[in-house]
């Protein structure tokens, strides 16, 4: 980042006091029992710092995860804690200023992937990643997002997707189908499975979309994609734009209900899994009317049931565990069962499973251009661990991780390319 580049971006025409009040009001709205317990429980032990890839790769204390919550914590102590009136009256805790929020923008959006590794390390069980996500709500209300993420937010509000308007989806799918020689149904009035995509699958990674179609067709599933609900990536989840997050989630679930689908199949995308699988129910206030599963689950279940069979590759591989899918989502074993079915000799990374290091690009960081130098430092950690395994294949089950790792490899001149678990299954389907 150059010396003339601002460390923060602003949206809207709010004056500074209005921005601060909007952020504070949003922070206070998040202080339920769970958030309050988490904030009160921190003992400042510093273990979260040693868990954070941004702190470990830079050695900079400002990237200590719990410090990223400071304005959020101050808002709690002043407005919602048991002694809040006394705290305000005696001036024991300073109210966050616009300068605090501007500084905080970098810590929340440039140097946090909401990966949850700090959460796992915390001896008090504080879900720091969840508190960061809640803090981002306030930053969105204050109009203080990194501009790249704000642009994606505006696009999704207009189109329902950061990639394309829904009206263009049938033409895009027809082109992908023709290019890869596979049938991709779109806008069927009735189906058992509603299949969704990540933006990259509608652009540079069309093979993943085509391979998903190939596997679904091979399994005999009755499925469709639909222009009313197709983009699962959910930029609102990353940005703290709750209104948009709800709208994008409802588009998927309501479309599935409309066509009679019992299952919504998510793409190889980590934050899609967090937004749709684990947070969708709060928009409905009851059990969801559909089952929402990740592509990894679908592959695992399809192989286990015999709906698809794969030819074993019989070579060595290592696996990058996507944070939102494995650490936050619990699909550690499912991915490894698919790898075993492919006949891989699995050579685990030094840090793997729930303790695996993030790719460095999740939570919108890969789309936040000014965070690129910091992201490259994190990539070096992952590269070194992959090299140490000596494995021939480097596999992951998240498209966003794959993009981040590909960008890191190009920058570092590394001659390794991460492979998609989905694409490996499609390339090795048995007749």
Coordinates of C-alpha atoms in Angstrom, one line a residue:
X1 CA 0.0 0.0 0.0
X2 CA 1.4 3.4 -0.9
X3 CA 1.8 6.2 1.6
X4 CA -0.9 8.2 -0.2
X5 CA -3.5 5.4 -0.2
X6 CA -6.0 5.9 2.6
X7 CA -6.2 3.1 5.2
X8 CA -10.0 3.2 5.1
X9 CA -12.9 3.8 2.7
X10 CA -16.2 5.5 3.2
X11 CA -19.7 5.1 1.7
X12 CA -22.7 7.5 1.9
X13 CA -22.8 11.1 2.9
X14 CA -23.2 10.7 6.7
X15 CA -21.2 13.0 8.8
X16 CA -18.8 11.6 11.3
X17 CA -21.0 11.8 14.5
X18 CA -23.8 10.1 12.6
X19 CA -21.5 7.3 11.5
X20 CA -20.4 6.7 15.0
X21 CA -23.9 6.6 16.4
X22 CA -25.0 4.2 13.6
X23 CA -22.1 1.9 14.5
X24 CA -22.8 2.1 18.2
X25 CA -26.5 1.4 17.8
X26 CA -25.7 -1.7 15.7
X27 CA -23.1 -2.9 18.2
X28 CA -25.6 -2.6 21.1
X29 CA -28.2 -4.5 19.1
X30 CA -25.9 -7.5 19.0
X31 CA -25.4 -7.7 22.7
X32 CA -27.5 -10.7 23.6
X33 CA -26.5 -13.1 26.4
X34 CA -24.0 -15.0 24.3
X35 CA -22.1 -12.0 23.0
X36 CA -22.0 -10.5 26.5
X37 CA -20.7 -13.6 28.1
X38 CA -17.9 -13.8 25.4
X39 CA -16.9 -10.2 26.0
X40 CA -16.9 -10.6 29.8
X41 CA -14.9 -13.8 29.6
X42 CA -11.7 -12.7 28.0
X43 CA -8.7 -13.0 30.3
X44 CA -6.1 -11.4 27.9
X45 CA -4.1 -14.6 27.8
X46 CA -2.9 -14.0 24.2
X47 CA -3.4 -17.5 22.9
X48 CA -5.6 -16.2 20.1
X49 CA -2.6 -14.2 18.8
X50 CA -0.6 -17.4 18.3
X51 CA -3.5 -19.0 16.5
X52 CA -4.0 -16.1 14.0
X53 CA -2.2 -16.5 10.7
X54 CA -2.0 -12.7 10.2
X55 CA -0.3 -12.3 13.6
X56 CA 2.0 -15.3 13.1
X57 CA 3.1 -14.3 9.5
X58 CA 3.8 -10.7 10.4
X59 CA 4.7 -10.7 14.2
X60 CA 2.6 -7.5 14.5
X61 CA 0.7 -7.3 17.8
X62 CA -2.1 -5.2 16.2
X63 CA -3.3 -8.4 14.5
X64 CA -4.1 -10.1 17.8
X65 CA -7.7 -11.3 17.3
X66 CA -9.2 -10.0 20.5
X67 CA -7.8 -6.5 19.9
X68 CA -9.9 -6.4 16.8
X69 CA -12.9 -6.3 19.0
X70 CA -11.9 -3.3 21.0
X71 CA -14.5 -0.7 19.9
X72 CA -17.2 -3.4 20.1
X73 CA -16.1 -4.2 23.6
X74 CA -16.1 -0.5 24.5
X75 CA -19.6 -0.1 23.2
X76 CA -20.7 -3.0 25.3
X77 CA -19.1 -1.7 28.5
X78 CA -20.6 1.8 28.0
X79 CA -24.1 0.8 26.8
X80 CA -25.0 -2.8 27.7
X81 CA -22.9 -4.1 30.5
X82 CA -24.3 -4.4 34.1
X83 CA -22.4 -1.2 35.2
X84 CA -22.9 0.8 32.0
X85 CA -24.5 3.8 33.7
X86 CA -21.6 4.0 36.1
X87 CA -19.0 3.5 33.3
X88 CA -20.5 6.4 31.4
X89 CA -20.9 8.7 34.4
X90 CA -17.4 8.3 35.5
X91 CA -15.9 8.2 32.0
X92 CA -14.2 4.9 32.7
X93 CA -14.4 3.8 29.1
X94 CA -14.0 6.2 26.1
X95 CA -16.7 6.2 23.5
X96 CA -15.3 4.9 20.1
X97 CA -14.5 7.8 17.7
X98 CA -14.6 8.0 13.9
X99 CA -10.8 7.6 14.0
X100 CA -11.2 4.4 16.0
X101 CA -13.7 3.0 13.5
X102 CA -11.5 4.0 10.5
X103 CA -8.5 2.2 12.1
X104 CA -10.8 -0.7 12.9
X105 CA -11.8 -1.1 9.3
X106 CA -8.4 -2.5 8.5
X107 CA -8.4 -4.9 11.4
X108 CA -11.9 -6.2 10.7
X109 CA -11.8 -6.5 6.9
X110 CA -8.2 -6.6 5.8
X111 CA -6.7 -8.9 8.5
X112 CA -9.6 -11.1 9.5
X113 CA -11.1 -14.0 7.6
X114 CA -13.5 -15.0 10.3
X115 CA -11.8 -18.4 10.0
X116 CA -12.3 -19.3 13.7
X117 CA -8.9 -20.6 14.4
X118 CA -8.6 -18.1 17.3
X119 CA -12.0 -19.4 18.5
X120 CA -10.7 -23.0 18.7
X121 CA -7.6 -21.8 20.6
X122 CA -9.4 -19.7 23.2
X123 CA -9.4 -21.4 26.6
X124 CA -12.5 -19.5 27.6
X125 CA -14.5 -20.7 24.5
X126 CA -15.0 -17.1 23.2
X127 CA -16.2 -17.2 19.6
X128 CA -14.0 -14.3 18.4
X129 CA -14.9 -15.0 14.7
X130 CA -18.6 -14.7 15.4
X131 CA -18.0 -11.4 17.3
X132 CA -16.0 -10.0 14.4
X133 CA -18.9 -10.9 12.1
X134 CA -21.3 -9.1 14.4
X135 CA -19.0 -6.1 14.6
X136 CA -19.0 -5.9 10.8
X137 CA -22.7 -5.2 11.0
X138 CA -21.9 -1.9 12.7
X139 CA -19.3 -1.0 10.2
X140 CA -21.7 -1.5 7.4
X141 CA -24.3 0.7 9.1
X142 CA -21.6 3.4 9.5
X143 CA -20.8 3.2 5.8
X144 CA -17.2 2.1 6.5
X145 CA -16.6 -0.9 4.3
X146 CA -13.5 -1.3 2.0
X147 CA -14.8 0.0 -1.3
X148 CA -14.2 -3.2 -3.2
X149 CA -16.6 -5.0 -0.9
X150 CA -19.0 -2.1 -0.9
X151 CA -19.1 -2.3 -4.8
X152 CA -19.9 -6.0 -4.6
X153 CA -22.6 -5.2 -2.1
X154 CA -24.2 -2.7 -4.4
X155 CA -24.0 -5.1 -7.3
X156 CA -25.7 -7.9 -5.4
X157 CA -28.4 -5.6 -4.2
X158 CA -29.1 -4.7 -7.9
X159 CA -28.7 -8.1 -9.5
X160 CA -29.2 -10.6 -6.7
X161 CA -25.6 -11.8 -7.4
X162 CA -22.2 -10.3 -7.6
X163 CA -21.7 -12.1 -10.9
X164 CA -24.7 -11.6 -13.2
X165 CA -28.4 -10.7 -13.3
X166 CA -30.6 -13.7 -13.0
X167 CA -32.1 -13.0 -16.4
X168 CA -28.7 -13.7 -18.0
X169 CA -28.3 -17.1 -16.2
X170 CA -30.0 -19.3 -18.9
X171 CA -27.6 -17.9 -21.6
X172 CA -24.5 -18.4 -19.4
X173 CA -25.5 -22.0 -18.6
X174 CA -26.2 -22.7 -22.2
X175 CA -22.7 -21.5 -23.1
X176 CA -21.1 -23.6 -20.3
X177 CA -23.1 -26.6 -21.4
X178 CA -22.0 -26.3 -25.0
X179 CA -18.3 -25.6 -24.1
X180 CA -18.1 -28.7 -21.8
X181 CA -20.5 -31.0 -23.5
X182 CA -22.9 -31.5 -20.6
X183 CA -26.6 -30.9 -19.9
X184 CA -27.3 -28.2 -17.4
X185 CA -31.1 -27.8 -16.7
X186 CA -32.3 -24.3 -15.9
X187 CA -35.5 -22.9 -14.6
X188 CA -37.3 -26.2 -14.5
X189 CA -40.7 -25.9 -12.9
X190 CA -40.1 -28.9 -10.7
X191 CA -37.0 -30.6 -9.4
X192 CA -35.8 -32.5 -6.3
X193 CA -32.5 -30.6 -6.0
X194 CA -31.9 -26.8 -6.5
X195 CA -28.2 -26.4 -7.5
X196 CA -26.4 -23.1 -6.7
X197 CA -23.1 -21.6 -7.8
X198 CA -20.4 -19.3 -6.7
X199 CA -19.6 -16.3 -9.0
X200 CA -16.3 -17.7 -10.3
X201 CA -18.1 -20.8 -11.6
X202 CA -20.1 -18.5 -13.9
X203 CA -16.8 -17.0 -15.2
X204 CA -13.3 -18.3 -15.0
X205 CA -14.0 -21.6 -13.3
X206 CA -16.8 -22.9 -15.5
X207 CA -15.3 -26.4 -15.4
X208 CA -16.4 -26.7 -11.8
X209 CA -20.0 -25.9 -12.7
X210 CA -19.9 -28.3 -15.7
X211 CA -18.3 -31.0 -13.5
X212 CA -21.1 -30.6 -10.9
X213 CA -23.6 -31.1 -13.7
X214 CA -21.7 -34.1 -14.9
X215 CA -21.8 -35.8 -11.5
X216 CA -25.5 -34.9 -10.8
X217 CA -26.5 -36.3 -14.2
X218 CA -24.5 -39.4 -13.6
X219 CA -26.1 -39.9 -10.2
X220 CA -29.6 -39.8 -11.7
X221 CA -30.6 -36.7 -9.6
X222 CA -33.6 -34.7 -10.8
X223 CA -32.1 -31.2 -10.5
X224 CA -32.1 -27.7 -11.9
X225 CA -30.5 -24.3 -11.5
X226 CA -32.8 -21.4 -11.4
X227 CA -32.5 -17.7 -12.3
X228 CA -34.6 -16.7 -9.2
X229 CA -32.0 -18.1 -6.8
X230 CA -28.6 -19.3 -8.0
X231 CA -25.7 -17.3 -6.3
X232 CA -24.8 -18.9 -3.0
X233 CA -21.7 -16.8 -2.2
X234 CA -23.7 -14.2 -0.1
X235 CA -21.6 -11.0 0.0
X236 CA -24.0 -9.7 2.7
X237 CA -22.7 -12.3 5.1
X238 CA -19.1 -11.1 4.7
X239 CA -19.9 -7.4 4.7
X240 CA -22.2 -7.3 7.7
X241 CA -25.2 -6.3 5.5
X242 CA -27.9 -8.2 7.3
X243 CA -30.7 -7.0 5.0
X244 CA -28.8 -8.3 1.9
X245 CA -27.8 -11.5 3.6
X246 CA -31.4 -12.3 4.4
X247 CA -32.5 -11.4 0.9
X248 CA -29.9 -13.6 -0.8
X249 CA -30.6 -16.5 1.6
X250 CA -34.3 -16.3 1.1
X251 CA -33.8 -16.3 -2.7
X252 CA -32.3 -19.8 -2.5
X253 CA -34.7 -21.3 0.0
X254 CA -37.9 -19.8 -1.4
X255 CA -36.9 -20.8 -4.9
X256 CA -36.4 -24.4 -3.8
X257 CA -39.8 -24.4 -2.1
X258 CA -41.4 -22.9 -5.2
X259 CA -40.2 -25.8 -7.4
X260 CA -40.7 -28.5 -4.8
X261 CA -37.1 -29.2 -4.2
X262 CA -36.2 -30.9 -0.9
X263 CA -32.5 -30.1 -1.1
X264 CA -30.4 -27.0 -1.9
X265 CA -27.0 -28.0 -3.0
X266 CA -24.2 -25.4 -2.3
X267 CA -21.1 -25.1 -4.5
X268 CA -17.5 -25.5 -3.3
X269 CA -17.7 -22.2 -1.4
X270 CA -16.9 -21.8 2.3
X271 CA -18.9 -18.7 3.2
X272 CA -21.9 -19.9 1.2
X273 CA -22.0 -22.8 3.6
X274 CA -21.9 -20.6 6.7
X275 CA -24.5 -18.2 5.4
X276 CA -27.0 -20.8 4.0
X277 CA -26.5 -23.9 6.1
X278 CA -26.0 -22.4 9.6
X279 CA -27.7 -19.0 9.5
X280 CA -30.7 -19.5 7.2
X281 CA -33.0 -20.7 9.9
X282 CA -32.9 -17.4 11.8
X283 CA -34.7 -15.7 8.9
X284 CA -37.5 -18.2 9.1
X285 CA -37.9 -18.6 12.8
X286 CA -38.4 -22.3 12.5
X287 CA -36.9 -25.4 11.0
X288 CA -36.0 -24.8 7.4
X289 CA -38.4 -26.2 4.8
X290 CA -35.5 -27.7 2.8
X291 CA -32.2 -29.5 3.4
X292 CA -29.1 -27.4 2.7
X293 CA -25.9 -29.3 2.0
X294 CA -22.4 -28.6 0.7
X295 CA -21.0 -30.2 -2.4
X296 CA -18.6 -32.2 -0.2
X297 CA -21.5 -33.8 1.6
X298 CA -23.2 -34.6 -1.7
X299 CA -20.1 -36.3 -3.1
X300 CA -19.6 -38.2 0.1
X301 CA -23.2 -39.4 0.3
X302 CA -23.3 -40.2 -3.5
X303 CA -20.2 -42.4 -3.3
X304 CA -21.3 -44.1 0.0
X305 CA -24.7 -44.9 -1.5
X306 CA -23.3 -46.2 -4.8
X307 CA -25.0 -43.6 -6.9
X308 CA -21.6 -42.7 -8.3
X309 CA -18.4 -44.7 -8.4
X310 CA -14.9 -43.4 -8.9
X311 CA -11.7 -44.9 -10.4
X312 CA -8.8 -44.7 -7.8
X313 CA -6.0 -42.4 -8.7
X314 CA -3.5 -44.1 -6.5
X315 CA -1.1 -41.2 -5.9
X316 CA -0.2 -39.0 -2.9
X317 CA -2.2 -35.9 -1.9
X318 CA -2.4 -33.3 0.8
X319 CA -5.6 -31.4 1.6
X320 CA -6.3 -27.8 2.5
X321 CA -9.2 -27.7 5.0
X322 CA -11.4 -24.7 4.2
X323 CA -12.2 -22.9 7.5
X324 CA -16.0 -22.4 7.0
X325 CA -16.5 -25.9 5.7
X326 CA -14.3 -27.9 8.1
X327 CA -13.5 -25.9 11.3
X328 CA -16.8 -23.9 11.3
X329 CA -18.9 -26.5 9.4
X330 CA -17.7 -29.9 10.6
X331 CA -17.0 -31.6 7.2
X332 CA -13.5 -32.8 8.1
X333 CA -14.3 -36.5 7.7
X334 CA -16.5 -36.2 4.7
X335 CA -13.7 -34.7 2.5
X336 CA -11.3 -37.4 3.6
X337 CA -13.7 -40.2 2.8
X338 CA -14.0 -38.8 -0.7
X339 CA -10.2 -38.6 -1.0
X340 CA -9.9 -42.2 0.2
X341 CA -12.4 -43.3 -2.4
X342 CA -10.2 -41.6 -5.0
X343 CA -7.4 -43.9 -3.8
X344 CA -5.1 -41.1 -2.5
X345 CA -2.4 -41.6 0.0
X346 CA -3.2 -38.7 2.2
X347 CA -0.3 -36.8 3.6
X348 CA -1.7 -34.3 6.1
X349 CA -0.4 -30.8 6.5
X350 CA 1.4 -29.9 9.7
X351 CA -1.8 -28.0 10.7
X352 CA -4.9 -29.7 9.4
X353 CA -8.5 -30.4 10.2
X354 CA -9.9 -28.0 12.7
X355 CA -6.5 -26.5 13.4
X356 CA -5.6 -25.9 9.7
X357 CA -4.5 -22.4 8.7
X358 CA -6.8 -20.4 6.6
X359 CA -5.9 -19.6 2.9
X360 CA -5.9 -16.0 3.9
X361 CA -8.6 -14.9 1.4
X362 CA -11.9 -15.7 3.2
X363 CA -14.3 -13.2 4.6
X364 CA -14.0 -11.0 1.6
X365 CA -10.2 -10.5 2.0
X366 CA -9.4 -11.9 -1.4
X367 CA -11.7 -9.3 -3.0
X368 CA -10.2 -6.4 -0.9
X369 CA -7.3 -5.3 -3.1
X370 CA -5.5 -3.2 -0.5
X371 CA -5.1 -6.4 1.7
X372 CA -3.1 -8.2 -1.0
X373 CA 0.4 -7.7 0.5
X374 CA -0.8 -9.1 3.9
X375 CA -2.6 -12.0 2.1
X376 CA 0.7 -12.9 0.4
X377 CA 2.5 -13.2 3.7
X378 CA -0.2 -15.7 4.9
X379 CA 0.1 -17.7 1.6
X380 CA 3.8 -18.3 2.3
X381 CA 2.9 -20.3 5.4
X382 CA 0.5 -22.5 3.5
X383 CA 3.0 -23.0 0.6
X384 CA 5.7 -24.1 3.1
X385 CA 3.4 -26.7 4.7
X386 CA 2.3 -28.1 1.4
X387 CA 5.9 -28.4 0.2
X388 CA 6.9 -30.2 3.4
X389 CA 4.4 -33.1 2.7
X390 CA 6.0 -33.9 -0.6
X391 CA 2.6 -34.9 -1.9
X392 CA 1.9 -34.9 -5.7
X393 CA -1.6 -33.4 -5.4
X394 CA -2.7 -30.4 -3.5
X395 CA -6.5 -30.5 -3.1
X396 CA -9.2 -28.3 -1.5
X397 CA -13.0 -28.3 -1.4
X398 CA -13.6 -24.5 -1.5
X399 CA -13.5 -22.4 -4.7
X400 CA -12.6 -19.2 -2.8
X401 CA -9.6 -21.0 -1.2
X402 CA -8.6 -22.2 -4.6
X403 CA -8.7 -18.7 -6.1
X404 CA -6.7 -17.3 -3.2
X405 CA -4.1 -20.0 -3.4
X406 CA -3.8 -19.7 -7.2
X407 CA -3.2 -15.9 -6.8
X408 CA -0.6 -16.5 -4.1
X409 CA 1.2 -19.1 -6.2
X410 CA 1.4 -16.8 -9.2
X411 CA 2.8 -14.0 -7.0
X412 CA 5.4 -16.3 -5.4
X413 CA 6.3 -18.0 -8.7
X414 CA 5.3 -21.3 -7.2
X415 CA 4.7 -24.1 -9.7
X416 CA 1.9 -25.8 -7.7
X417 CA -1.8 -25.4 -8.4
X418 CA -4.6 -26.3 -6.0
X419 CA -7.0 -28.9 -7.3
X420 CA -10.8 -29.0 -6.8
X421 CA -12.1 -32.1 -5.0
X422 CA -15.3 -31.9 -7.1
X423 CA -13.3 -31.8 -10.3
X424 CA -11.2 -34.7 -9.3
X425 CA -14.3 -36.8 -8.7
X426 CA -15.8 -35.7 -12.1
X427 CA -12.6 -36.5 -13.9
X428 CA -12.5 -40.0 -12.4
X429 CA -16.1 -41.1 -12.6
X430 CA -16.4 -44.8 -13.3
X431 CA -18.8 -45.9 -15.9

